[in-house]
Amino acid sequence: MIRYLLNLLGPTLLLSTMATTANAQDGIEEEARWSIAIHGGAGTIDRDKITPEKDAEIRAALNQALEAGSAVLEDGGSAIDAVTATIIILENNPNFNAGKGAVFTWDKTNELDSSIMDGSDLSAGAVAGINGTKNPILLARAVKDHSPHVMLSGEGANQFSREQGLEQVSPDYYATPYRLKQIDDLRAKKVSAADVDYKFGTVGAVAQDRDGNMAAGTSTGGMTGKRWGRIGDSPIIGAGTYADNRSCAISATGSGEYFIRLGVAHEICARIRTRWQMAIREAQLTVPKDKDDNYTYVIHASEFQLPDEEIQQIADDVIAELGALGGDGGIIYATPWSQAGYSFNTTGMYRGRATSEGEQSVAIYGDE
């Protein structure tokens, strides 16, 4: 059967399939793989705008978050737990716009958003416009696990957080001198709303665990100077976060209004799922038939994956459509085939990925 898939799936996958088959014949059971990708914002992130000290600080934070998620996955933990552990690290780091270090609204308050999704059963939880909870991702997780709802907002979500016993903080917990200067400059009209955020500090993680389950999560303080209870894409399932074992896991960062309009996270997953199903049908057509016109072999979906370049092209195509609408930003992805990567249309993106094959890398600038 392998030779019938060669032209469709490429030599890299063929060799992987042959190796798996050989190991099975030799009685060697391959250990299931895992993968994880993270982001800490995308935007105008240029080398001349970041000091060497800040560059090193951010890379250290990304590596710390990757290590937290990777440890969960390496120990056989779930993708949803890995995503949660990773985002907590990023929410606690003031270099990002989530949790500690979240941006301020026009009224100099904090309104935080977060969401999480489990690709194994499509369960999800989200919160919008909250404050008082130290780690918004834990509140989104509590909505998913301990309520009949998907999204809670404002004071109702704050009340639910307290009832769930989540760690509470005073309003000044989120503040940093950098964020206070941003909002003060904006209010004093020293800069425009478009210029105050040179980068989007939203954080997120996506993962596949050893059981093949997918998960995605996103957390943000939103947009500096936002008014009227503005909510972006981060807490919206299908726009800023989506996970489905049949396709992929996505977390987004950028100009949220455009991600909402395009439904970016779900759109990428839907295209991957559709393309995979098409590839299976195309492969089936290459199988010889017997004298009764029946296929001599029925191809099962578990026998092959979409190649890396197809996954990347799908992600790049959707981000290009986002750009055509006028939106800036990027996404991270993980797939059921242990691929992990990113796509963005900005000059930089805080990002990283790790796999069970030993890869661990972080990057900031577009040329990395």
mmCIF file of N, CA and C in Angstrom, residues 104-212:
data_model
loop_
_atom_site.group_PDB
_atom_site.id
_atom_site.type_symbol
_atom_site.label_atom_id
_atom_site.label_comp_id
_atom_site.label_asym_id
_atom_site.label_seq_id
_atom_site.Cartn_x
_atom_site.Cartn_y
_atom_site.Cartn_z
ATOM 1 N N PHE A 104 -4.240 48.951 30.143
ATOM 2 C CA PHE A 104 -5.327 49.669 30.791
ATOM 3 C C PHE A 104 -6.376 50.123 29.788
ATOM 4 N N THR A 105 -7.615 50.172 30.258
ATOM 5 C CA THR A 105 -8.692 50.765 29.470
ATOM 6 C C THR A 105 -8.550 52.289 29.521
ATOM 7 N N TRP A 106 -9.405 52.993 28.775
ATOM 8 C CA TRP A 106 -9.395 54.449 28.793
ATOM 9 C C TRP A 106 -9.617 54.995 30.203
ATOM 10 N N ASP A 107 -10.421 54.289 30.977
ATOM 11 C CA ASP A 107 -10.724 54.716 32.345
ATOM 12 C C ASP A 107 -9.684 54.237 33.357
ATOM 13 N N LYS A 108 -8.565 53.726 32.875
ATOM 14 C CA LYS A 108 -7.449 53.254 33.699
ATOM 15 C C LYS A 108 -7.862 52.104 34.622
ATOM 16 N N THR A 109 -8.677 51.219 34.090
ATOM 17 C CA THR A 109 -9.000 49.960 34.747
ATOM 18 C C THR A 109 -8.464 48.821 33.888
ATOM 19 N N ASN A 110 -8.583 47.611 34.381
ATOM 20 C CA ASN A 110 -8.168 46.436 33.603
ATOM 21 C C ASN A 110 -9.375 45.569 33.307
ATOM 22 N N GLU A 111 -9.499 45.143 32.063
ATOM 23 C CA GLU A 111 -10.563 44.232 31.647
ATOM 24 C C GLU A 111 -9.904 43.101 30.871
ATOM 25 N N LEU A 112 -9.802 41.949 31.502
ATOM 26 C CA LEU A 112 -9.049 40.842 30.929
ATOM 27 C C LEU A 112 -9.972 39.807 30.288
ATOM 28 N N ASP A 113 -9.470 39.163 29.232
ATOM 29 C CA ASP A 113 -10.211 38.147 28.485
ATOM 30 C C ASP A 113 -9.378 36.875 28.368
ATOM 31 N N SER A 114 -10.044 35.733 28.335
ATOM 32 C CA SER A 114 -9.312 34.476 28.189
ATOM 33 C C SER A 114 -10.243 33.383 27.689
ATOM 34 N N SER A 115 -9.672 32.372 27.068
ATOM 35 C CA SER A 115 -10.471 31.223 26.621
ATOM 36 C C SER A 115 -9.595 29.990 26.523
ATOM 37 N N ILE A 116 -10.250 28.835 26.572
ATOM 38 C CA ILE A 116 -9.554 27.550 26.464
ATOM 39 C C ILE A 116 -10.488 26.544 25.829
ATOM 40 N N MET A 117 -9.942 25.606 25.052
ATOM 41 C CA MET A 117 -10.773 24.620 24.361
ATOM 42 C C MET A 117 -10.068 23.277 24.314
ATOM 43 N N ASP A 118 -10.840 22.214 24.529
ATOM 44 C CA ASP A 118 -10.362 20.833 24.491
ATOM 45 C C ASP A 118 -10.833 20.196 23.185
ATOM 46 N N GLY A 119 -9.877 19.817 22.343
ATOM 47 C CA GLY A 119 -10.219 19.262 21.046
ATOM 48 C C GLY A 119 -10.777 17.864 21.083
ATOM 49 N N SER A 120 -10.685 17.175 22.222
ATOM 50 C CA SER A 120 -11.175 15.800 22.296
ATOM 51 C C SER A 120 -12.692 15.737 22.332
ATOM 52 N N ASP A 121 -13.329 16.758 22.905
ATOM 53 C CA ASP A 121 -14.799 16.759 22.986
ATOM 54 C C ASP A 121 -15.407 18.111 22.622
ATOM 55 N N LEU A 122 -14.573 19.044 22.150
ATOM 56 C CA LEU A 122 -14.997 20.391 21.758
ATOM 57 C C LEU A 122 -15.581 21.182 22.927
ATOM 58 N N SER A 123 -15.257 20.796 24.154
ATOM 59 C CA SER A 123 -15.673 21.598 25.300
ATOM 60 C C SER A 123 -14.809 22.843 25.373
ATOM 61 N N ALA A 124 -15.390 23.940 25.877
ATOM 62 C CA ALA A 124 -14.668 25.205 25.885
ATOM 63 C C ALA A 124 -15.173 26.089 27.012
ATOM 64 N N GLY A 125 -14.318 26.995 27.437
ATOM 65 C CA GLY A 125 -14.683 27.980 28.443
ATOM 66 C C GLY A 125 -14.026 29.302 28.117
ATOM 67 N N ALA A 126 -14.725 30.411 28.410
ATOM 68 C CA ALA A 126 -14.180 31.727 28.093
ATOM 69 C C ALA A 126 -14.717 32.757 29.071
ATOM 70 N N VAL A 127 -13.915 33.797 29.294
ATOM 71 C CA VAL A 127 -14.343 34.920 30.122
ATOM 72 C C VAL A 127 -13.935 36.210 29.438
ATOM 73 N N ALA A 128 -14.724 37.262 29.648
ATOM 74 C CA ALA A 128 -14.453 38.546 29.014
ATOM 75 C C ALA A 128 -14.711 39.674 29.994
ATOM 76 N N GLY A 129 -13.851 40.692 29.950
ATOM 77 C CA GLY A 129 -14.038 41.879 30.760
ATOM 78 C C GLY A 129 -13.951 41.642 32.253
ATOM 79 N N ILE A 130 -13.035 40.765 32.670
ATOM 80 C CA ILE A 130 -12.951 40.417 34.094
ATOM 81 C C ILE A 130 -11.823 41.175 34.776
ATOM 82 N N ASN A 131 -11.840 41.178 36.101
ATOM 83 C CA ASN A 131 -10.709 41.622 36.904
ATOM 84 C C ASN A 131 -10.803 40.918 38.245
ATOM 85 N N GLY A 132 -9.739 40.981 39.014
ATOM 86 C CA GLY A 132 -9.734 40.360 40.332
ATOM 87 C C GLY A 132 -9.179 38.958 40.368
ATOM 88 N N THR A 133 -9.184 38.266 39.235
ATOM 89 C CA THR A 133 -8.634 36.909 39.165
ATOM 90 C C THR A 133 -7.171 36.986 38.745
ATOM 91 N N LYS A 134 -6.289 36.375 39.516
ATOM 92 C CA LYS A 134 -4.866 36.452 39.193
ATOM 93 C C LYS A 134 -4.569 35.847 37.836
ATOM 94 N N ASN A 135 -5.129 34.670 37.561
ATOM 95 C CA ASN A 135 -4.858 33.974 36.301
ATOM 96 C C ASN A 135 -6.154 33.745 35.532
ATOM 97 N N PRO A 136 -6.460 34.603 34.575
ATOM 98 C CA PRO A 136 -7.700 34.467 33.802
ATOM 99 C C PRO A 136 -7.866 33.115 33.111
ATOM 100 N N ILE A 137 -6.755 32.476 32.726
ATOM 101 C CA ILE A 137 -6.888 31.179 32.056
ATOM 102 C C ILE A 137 -7.509 30.143 32.996
ATOM 103 N N LEU A 138 -7.250 30.267 34.294
ATOM 104 C CA LEU A 138 -7.854 29.341 35.253
ATOM 105 C C LEU A 138 -9.355 29.581 35.380
ATOM 106 N N LEU A 139 -9.783 30.825 35.215
ATOM 107 C CA LEU A 139 -11.212 31.111 35.245
ATOM 108 C C LEU A 139 -11.891 30.579 33.990
ATOM 109 N N ALA A 140 -11.255 30.751 32.836
ATOM 110 C CA ALA A 140 -11.802 30.169 31.605
ATOM 111 C C ALA A 140 -11.900 28.652 31.735
ATOM 112 N N ARG A 141 -10.875 28.044 32.320
ATOM 113 C CA ARG A 141 -10.879 26.591 32.530
ATOM 114 C C ARG A 141 -12.005 26.189 33.487
ATOM 115 N N ALA A 142 -12.250 26.984 34.516
ATOM 116 C CA ALA A 142 -13.326 26.682 35.461
ATOM 117 C C ALA A 142 -14.690 26.787 34.792
ATOM 118 N N VAL A 143 -14.852 27.761 33.901
ATOM 119 C CA VAL A 143 -16.118 27.866 33.154
ATOM 120 C C VAL A 143 -16.341 26.607 32.333
ATOM 121 N N LYS A 144 -15.284 26.122 31.695
ATOM 122 C CA LYS A 144 -15.385 24.905 30.893
ATOM 123 C C LYS A 144 -15.705 23.678 31.749
ATOM 124 N N ASP A 145 -15.012 23.566 32.880
ATOM 125 C CA ASP A 145 -15.087 22.344 33.674
ATOM 126 C C ASP A 145 -16.222 22.327 34.692
ATOM 127 N N HIS A 146 -16.631 23.515 35.155
ATOM 128 C CA HIS A 146 -17.534 23.537 36.301
ATOM 129 C C HIS A 146 -18.782 24.389 36.105
ATOM 130 N N SER A 147 -19.101 24.713 34.865
ATOM 131 C CA SER A 147 -20.342 25.450 34.605
ATOM 132 C C SER A 147 -21.010 24.864 33.367
ATOM 133 N N PRO A 148 -22.299 25.139 33.176
ATOM 134 C CA PRO A 148 -22.981 24.663 31.978
ATOM 135 C C PRO A 148 -22.800 25.600 30.793
ATOM 136 N N HIS A 149 -21.946 26.630 30.950
ATOM 137 C CA HIS A 149 -21.825 27.674 29.935
ATOM 138 C C HIS A 149 -20.477 27.613 29.220
ATOM 139 N N VAL A 150 -20.350 28.408 28.178
ATOM 140 C CA VAL A 150 -19.082 28.556 27.471
ATOM 141 C C VAL A 150 -18.430 29.889 27.805
ATOM 142 N N MET A 151 -19.204 30.966 27.887
ATOM 143 C CA MET A 151 -18.615 32.280 28.141
ATOM 144 C C MET A 151 -19.358 33.019 29.247
ATOM 145 N N LEU A 152 -18.580 33.578 30.179
ATOM 146 C CA LEU A 152 -19.101 34.472 31.201
ATOM 147 C C LEU A 152 -18.374 35.808 31.066
ATOM 148 N N SER A 153 -19.036 36.901 31.504
ATOM 149 C CA SER A 153 -18.412 38.207 31.351
ATOM 150 C C SER A 153 -18.619 39.071 32.585
ATOM 151 N N GLY A 154 -17.763 40.071 32.709
ATOM 152 C CA GLY A 154 -17.911 41.109 33.703
ATOM 153 C C GLY A 154 -18.053 40.619 35.127
ATOM 154 N N GLU A 155 -18.935 41.286 35.878
ATOM 155 C CA GLU A 155 -19.073 41.009 37.300
ATOM 156 C C GLU A 155 -19.584 39.603 37.557
ATOM 157 N N GLY A 156 -20.401 39.079 36.658
ATOM 158 C CA GLY A 156 -20.860 37.698 36.823
ATOM 159 C C GLY A 156 -19.715 36.719 36.790
ATOM 160 N N ALA A 157 -18.786 36.939 35.862
ATOM 161 C CA ALA A 157 -17.600 36.084 35.788
ATOM 162 C C ALA A 157 -16.726 36.262 37.021
ATOM 163 N N ASN A 158 -16.605 37.503 37.510
ATOM 164 C CA ASN A 158 -15.839 37.744 38.729
ATOM 165 C C ASN A 158 -16.442 36.998 39.923
ATOM 166 N N GLN A 159 -17.755 37.029 40.006
ATOM 167 C CA GLN A 159 -18.430 36.319 41.097
ATOM 168 C C GLN A 159 -18.193 34.818 40.996
ATOM 169 N N PHE A 160 -18.302 34.286 39.796
ATOM 170 C CA PHE A 160 -18.062 32.854 39.580
ATOM 171 C C PHE A 160 -16.639 32.487 39.995
ATOM 172 N N SER A 161 -15.688 33.362 39.687
ATOM 173 C CA SER A 161 -14.294 33.125 40.059
ATOM 174 C C SER A 161 -14.154 32.990 41.569
ATOM 175 N N ARG A 162 -14.780 33.903 42.292
ATOM 176 C CA ARG A 162 -14.691 33.847 43.759
ATOM 177 C C ARG A 162 -15.354 32.584 44.293
ATOM 178 N N GLU A 163 -16.485 32.215 43.715
ATOM 179 C CA GLU A 163 -17.189 31.011 44.154
ATOM 180 C C GLU A 163 -16.364 29.757 43.885
ATOM 181 N N GLN A 164 -15.543 29.788 42.858
ATOM 182 C CA GLN A 164 -14.702 28.644 42.515
ATOM 183 C C GLN A 164 -13.426 28.591 43.357
ATOM 184 N N GLY A 165 -13.214 29.612 44.165
ATOM 185 C CA GLY A 165 -12.036 29.632 45.029
ATOM 186 C C GLY A 165 -10.741 29.956 44.320
ATOM 187 N N LEU A 166 -10.815 30.608 43.167
ATOM 188 C CA LEU A 166 -9.603 30.979 42.451
ATOM 189 C C LEU A 166 -8.906 32.142 43.152
ATOM 190 N N GLU A 167 -7.590 32.203 43.020
ATOM 191 C CA GLU A 167 -6.821 33.241 43.699
ATOM 192 C C GLU A 167 -7.224 34.621 43.193
ATOM 193 N N GLN A 168 -7.560 35.506 44.138
ATOM 194 C CA GLN A 168 -7.974 36.867 43.807
ATOM 195 C C GLN A 168 -6.843 37.848 44.106
ATOM 196 N N VAL A 169 -6.832 38.952 43.357
ATOM 197 C CA VAL A 169 -5.821 39.990 43.543
ATOM 198 C C VAL A 169 -6.508 41.351 43.554
ATOM 199 N N SER A 170 -5.822 42.342 44.129
ATOM 200 C CA SER A 170 -6.347 43.704 44.120
ATOM 201 C C SER A 170 -6.120 44.322 42.745
ATOM 202 N N PRO A 171 -6.867 45.385 42.410
ATOM 203 C CA PRO A 171 -6.746 45.985 41.078
ATOM 204 C C PRO A 171 -5.334 46.419 40.712
ATOM 205 N N ASP A 172 -4.543 46.826 41.703
ATOM 206 C CA ASP A 172 -3.203 47.306 41.376
ATOM 207 C C ASP A 172 -2.223 46.176 41.053
ATOM 208 N N TYR A 173 -2.650 44.923 41.204
ATOM 209 C CA TYR A 173 -1.763 43.800 40.885
ATOM 210 C C TYR A 173 -1.327 43.833 39.425
ATOM 211 N N TYR A 174 -2.248 44.162 38.524
ATOM 212 C CA TYR A 174 -1.962 44.089 37.094
ATOM 213 C C TYR A 174 -1.033 45.200 36.618
ATOM 214 N N ALA A 175 -0.961 46.297 37.364
ATOM 215 C CA ALA A 175 -0.269 47.499 36.899
ATOM 216 C C ALA A 175 1.246 47.333 36.842
ATOM 217 N N THR A 176 1.828 47.919 35.797
ATOM 218 C CA THR A 176 3.275 48.068 35.702
ATOM 219 C C THR A 176 3.556 49.499 35.245
ATOM 220 N N PRO A 177 4.732 50.044 35.562
ATOM 221 C CA PRO A 177 5.054 51.411 35.119
ATOM 222 C C PRO A 177 4.925 51.589 33.604
ATOM 223 N N TYR A 178 5.319 50.560 32.856
ATOM 224 C CA TYR A 178 5.255 50.638 31.390
ATOM 225 C C TYR A 178 3.812 50.789 30.919
ATOM 226 N N ARG A 179 2.905 49.988 31.478
ATOM 227 C CA ARG A 179 1.503 50.060 31.060
ATOM 228 C C ARG A 179 0.857 51.367 31.506
ATOM 229 N N LEU A 180 1.222 51.857 32.690
ATOM 230 C CA LEU A 180 0.669 53.127 33.151
ATOM 231 C C LEU A 180 1.122 54.279 32.252
ATOM 232 N N LYS A 181 2.373 54.251 31.813
ATOM 233 C CA LYS A 181 2.852 55.285 30.903
ATOM 234 C C LYS A 181 2.113 55.224 29.575
ATOM 235 N N GLN A 182 1.845 54.012 29.093
ATOM 236 C CA GLN A 182 1.117 53.866 27.833
ATOM 237 C C GLN A 182 -0.230 54.567 27.892
ATOM 238 N N ILE A 183 -1.000 54.277 28.919
ATOM 239 C CA ILE A 183 -2.336 54.855 28.985
ATOM 240 C C ILE A 183 -2.281 56.356 29.275
ATOM 241 N N ASP A 184 -1.307 56.791 30.078
ATOM 242 C CA ASP A 184 -1.171 58.217 30.336
ATOM 243 C C ASP A 184 -0.807 58.975 29.064
ATOM 244 N N ASP A 185 0.081 58.406 28.261
ATOM 245 C CA ASP A 185 0.448 59.041 26.990
ATOM 246 C C ASP A 185 -0.747 59.103 26.050
ATOM 247 N N LEU A 186 -1.536 58.048 26.042
ATOM 248 C CA LEU A 186 -2.700 58.014 25.166
ATOM 249 C C LEU A 186 -3.727 59.055 25.587
ATOM 250 N N ARG A 187 -3.993 59.106 26.882
ATOM 251 C CA ARG A 187 -4.988 60.048 27.383
ATOM 252 C C ARG A 187 -4.532 61.504 27.205
ATOM 253 N N ALA A 188 -3.230 61.712 27.267
ATOM 254 C CA ALA A 188 -2.694 63.060 27.066
ATOM 255 C C ALA A 188 -2.532 63.393 25.588
ATOM 256 N N LYS A 189 -2.907 62.452 24.749
ATOM 257 C CA LYS A 189 -2.845 62.611 23.289
ATOM 258 C C LYS A 189 -1.421 62.840 22.792
ATOM 259 N N LYS A 190 -0.470 62.254 23.530
ATOM 260 C CA LYS A 190 0.907 62.293 23.052
ATOM 261 C C LYS A 190 1.116 61.290 21.919
ATOM 262 N N VAL A 191 0.289 60.249 21.919
ATOM 263 C CA VAL A 191 0.329 59.247 20.853
ATOM 264 C C VAL A 191 -1.103 58.896 20.502
ATOM 265 N N SER A 192 -1.283 58.310 19.330
ATOM 266 C CA SER A 192 -2.614 57.882 18.920
ATOM 267 C C SER A 192 -2.881 56.470 19.408
ATOM 268 N N ALA A 193 -4.163 56.085 19.402
ATOM 269 C CA ALA A 193 -4.514 54.727 19.808
ATOM 270 C C ALA A 193 -3.849 53.708 18.908
ATOM 271 N N ALA A 194 -3.642 54.065 17.643
ATOM 272 C CA ALA A 194 -3.016 53.130 16.702
ATOM 273 C C ALA A 194 -1.533 52.955 16.988
ATOM 274 N N ASP A 195 -0.911 53.992 17.577
ATOM 275 C CA ASP A 195 0.536 53.949 17.782
ATOM 276 C C ASP A 195 0.959 53.453 19.148
ATOM 277 N N VAL A 196 0.057 53.486 20.128
ATOM 278 C CA VAL A 196 0.474 53.195 21.495
ATOM 279 C C VAL A 196 0.920 51.748 21.671
ATOM 280 N N ASP A 197 0.334 50.836 20.926
ATOM 281 C CA ASP A 197 0.726 49.432 21.029
ATOM 282 C C ASP A 197 1.616 49.067 19.847
ATOM 283 N N TYR A 198 2.910 49.057 20.084
ATOM 284 C CA TYR A 198 3.821 48.643 19.023
ATOM 285 C C TYR A 198 3.800 47.134 18.824
ATOM 286 N N LYS A 199 3.276 46.454 19.799
ATOM 287 C CA LYS A 199 3.142 45.006 19.698
ATOM 288 C C LYS A 199 1.923 44.563 20.496
ATOM 289 N N PHE A 200 1.379 43.456 20.103
ATOM 290 C CA PHE A 200 0.241 42.886 20.812
ATOM 291 C C PHE A 200 0.782 41.824 21.756
ATOM 292 N N GLY A 201 0.534 41.990 23.052
ATOM 293 C CA GLY A 201 1.147 41.098 24.030
ATOM 294 C C GLY A 201 0.286 39.938 24.463
ATOM 295 N N THR A 202 -0.798 39.705 23.752
ATOM 296 C CA THR A 202 -1.645 38.543 24.033
ATOM 297 C C THR A 202 -0.792 37.278 24.089
ATOM 298 N N VAL A 203 -1.152 36.355 24.990
ATOM 299 C CA VAL A 203 -0.392 35.108 25.102
ATOM 300 C C VAL A 203 -1.288 33.923 24.745
ATOM 301 N N GLY A 204 -0.660 32.842 24.319
ATOM 302 C CA GLY A 204 -1.443 31.656 23.983
ATOM 303 C C GLY A 204 -0.581 30.416 23.875
ATOM 304 N N ALA A 205 -1.236 29.278 23.869
ATOM 305 C CA ALA A 205 -0.543 27.996 23.715
ATOM 306 C C ALA A 205 -1.462 27.003 23.033
ATOM 307 N N VAL A 206 -0.863 26.117 22.260
ATOM 308 C CA VAL A 206 -1.580 25.004 21.625
ATOM 309 C C VAL A 206 -0.750 23.749 21.827
ATOM 310 N N ALA A 207 -1.407 22.605 21.917
ATOM 311 C CA ALA A 207 -0.646 21.379 22.191
ATOM 312 C C ALA A 207 -1.369 20.142 21.686
ATOM 313 N N GLN A 208 -0.568 19.110 21.433
ATOM 314 C CA GLN A 208 -1.074 17.754 21.195
ATOM 315 C C GLN A 208 -0.389 16.851 22.196
ATOM 316 N N ASP A 209 -1.166 16.019 22.901
ATOM 317 C CA ASP A 209 -0.561 15.134 23.893
ATOM 318 C C ASP A 209 -0.331 13.744 23.324
ATOM 319 N N ARG A 210 0.234 12.857 24.139
ATOM 320 C CA ARG A 210 0.592 11.515 23.674
ATOM 321 C C ARG A 210 -0.630 10.676 23.307
ATOM 322 N N ASP A 211 -1.804 11.051 23.797
ATOM 323 C CA ASP A 211 -3.038 10.353 23.437
ATOM 324 C C ASP A 211 -3.654 10.895 22.160
ATOM 325 N N GLY A 212 -3.012 11.886 21.559
ATOM 326 C CA GLY A 212 -3.514 12.466 20.321
ATOM 327 C C GLY A 212 -4.546 13.554 20.523
#
